[in-house]
Amino acid sequence: MTGDFQKLIQEDRENRKKTTWTGTMLEYLELVRETPDVAKLAHKRIYDMVMSCGVTDTNVEENPRLKRLYKNEQIRTYDFFADEFYGMEKTINQIVRYFHSASLKGEESRQVLYLVGPVGSGKSSLVEKLKKGLEELTFFYSIDNCPMMEEPLHLIPRHLRKEFGKMLGVDIEGDLCPVCRYRLKEDFQGKWEEVPVKTHEFSIRNKRGIGVVPPVDPNNQDTSVLIGGEDISKLDLYSEGDPRVLDLTGALNVGNRGMVEFIEVFKNETEYLHAMITATQEKSIPAPGRHGMIYVDTCIVAHSNEAEWKKFKSDHTNEAILDRIVTVKVPYNLRLSEEVKIYKKIIRQSRFTADIAPHTIEIASMFAILSRLEPTNKCDLMTKLKLYNGEEVVEKGKTKKIDVLELREEAKNEGLNGISTRFIMKALDNALSDNIDANCIHPISVREALVNMVKEADFPEDLRKRYLEFLQDTLHKEYLEILEKEITKAFVYSYQEQAESLFQNYLDHAEAYVTKRRFKDRNTGEELEPDEAFMKSIEEQIAIIGTASDGFRQEVIAYLWSTSRRGEKVTYESYEPLKEAIEKKLMASVRDVSRIITKARTRDDDQSRKYDRMVEQLIRNGYPASCVDTILKYAANNLWKD
């Protein structure tokens, strides 16, 4: 066993030796001539890092749900972000666009990337992802022992740069820091080609290429956090103007060649941010003491919440900084399917080992998204939630024709307020702590935990009332609909097959009715007239009655004919209004028996067998055994009231 450890350690050491390079400036020039990309600037490095993981272009024409959401928009998924960030396509596209433009040395290369959004929307996580990405890159070359880890090409004298640039195939920009300028003169007598060059890896902990600026107390702001200072202990040995007294360990020094993160940036005084302006626009920062300016090649990424941004923006004296900012909004996610993925990811990464009943995370996610939506006169909020999720919403047998892009257009600040992911995760934890013995959470317990948290939270009274209405009314009704369908699936043997059978039968009858001819029975081969009573028994489930039946049947046949013509598989789920009608028909067929058996305090043998079979099927469908009884009692008390 010890041998295995030793082998792993040795392999790692050998690999690190292979990726470590030390040589002279002259040897480095040969490397650049062979691969000019080794001398790329910070923004280009980060852009290449993102793009190297791959990009997926999604064809929305092939995905009905995405087509409803995006219509003719192009959807690009960047694999660098794909496994960790959900429902943030627009935000991520804007971030990548910034790095692309900056990598081409456009105006963005001299501007701050600023992320603004509500708490818990993912701003810090996006920056962390970029920092970790840099740490996972192989290495970069720098002048050995340079406190700024600077690009070795800075050693080339200015009068030779044009000629060397042509030979190397690169643009050479930037100046030596005071320390390296002193060393070149005193230690190498100006022989810049002999200066040693070395590879380094990006590291947050070792302060190499990644700097972080936390919010600083306004009463005790010290610019040394940004630009370093002078080592007082060396002032006895060297004069104040000697570069050897410099201690270049500020965030902007450390972040040279990579990136600098400004956390809650506008909590700092405006004067404190002037170094940020020069670092972006002039690509230089003041050296401590009397040492002039120092060139920096870094990408500055700042972030804060919406309230701080509005306060800062409203002050006209901040125009100089505002002009140097590229703002990217990071709102809360508004798509149910993506919100569910967020909580599942957090749970996977935690030590959360409890059983989770079906639809638990879905109901919690619904509450989070409802709280983030703005009301519209086009539909209710639950309908809006479903439309934003790319679902078709059926009302009286018709699919609601509401343009999602129009809904978004009239609510441009949607997602900048509401319940955070952290609030929901606390509710999941609270629901579990109230049910430790069963080690299980379910929609009922989570909804109860959310109600208690909303009552106790410091919300304005009107907002608290609104949230409680979502939980106690909107989601209560929505879950009962889901639950009845779940119980129906448990009662109906081969639910999918029976739904398909009803669907195919309806199609046979509807097609014969529309084309005014008889049809051949699939089992007996007998030619039959279309059965009006059978078709009506399905159509009335979604309030299609009287003369509306003719139009509905024609729509069904036309829709499914065009679907099959495109080569798509036709199933009972293909046409949303008919799917809903079939599911309601199946629910109606078992409603009485499921109501009697679920509510019964004492059951005869036949009822007991049916109840046990239903419980077994629910468990097979993913319900933890420890919470099935609770869920069925909830159904009995709320779903089938006498």
Tab-separated table of C-alpha atoms in Angstrom, residues 8 75 94 102 117 161 173 194 231 267 304 325 344 379 472-473 479 496 521 536 571 573 581 590 594 604 630:
chain	number	residue	atom	x	y	z
A	8	LEU	CA	1.749	8.424	-7.050
A	75	ILE	CA	-27.917	29.376	-28.248
A	94	GLN	CA	-21.996	38.318	-22.381
A	102	ALA	CA	-10.652	42.174	-24.987
A	117	GLY	CA	-26.990	40.953	-9.347
A	161	ARG	CA	11.056	45.980	-30.378
A	173	GLU	CA	4.034	46.035	-25.131
A	194	GLU	CA	21.295	36.586	-20.323
A	231	ASP	CA	9.770	47.434	3.248
A	267	LYS	CA	-18.077	49.381	-0.626
A	304	SER	CA	-21.459	43.703	-6.065
A	325	ILE	CA	-16.904	49.459	-16.736
A	344	LYS	CA	-29.377	18.869	-7.194
A	379	CYS	CA	-51.381	35.478	-17.660
A	472	GLN	CA	-50.388	28.184	0.877
A	473	ASP	CA	-52.527	28.630	-2.222
A	479	TYR	CA	-48.932	19.982	-5.835
A	496	GLN	CA	-47.934	4.534	-20.192
A	521	ASP	CA	-60.436	-1.851	-35.767
A	536	LYS	CA	-66.462	13.245	-26.265
A	571	THR	CA	-46.872	9.528	-28.949
A	573	GLU	CA	-47.404	13.288	-25.307
A	581	ALA	CA	-57.216	15.221	-21.823
A	590	VAL	CA	-59.644	5.620	-10.890
A	594	SER	CA	-58.412	5.701	-5.135
A	604	ASP	CA	-61.633	-5.123	3.395
A	630	THR	CA	-47.636	10.811	5.033
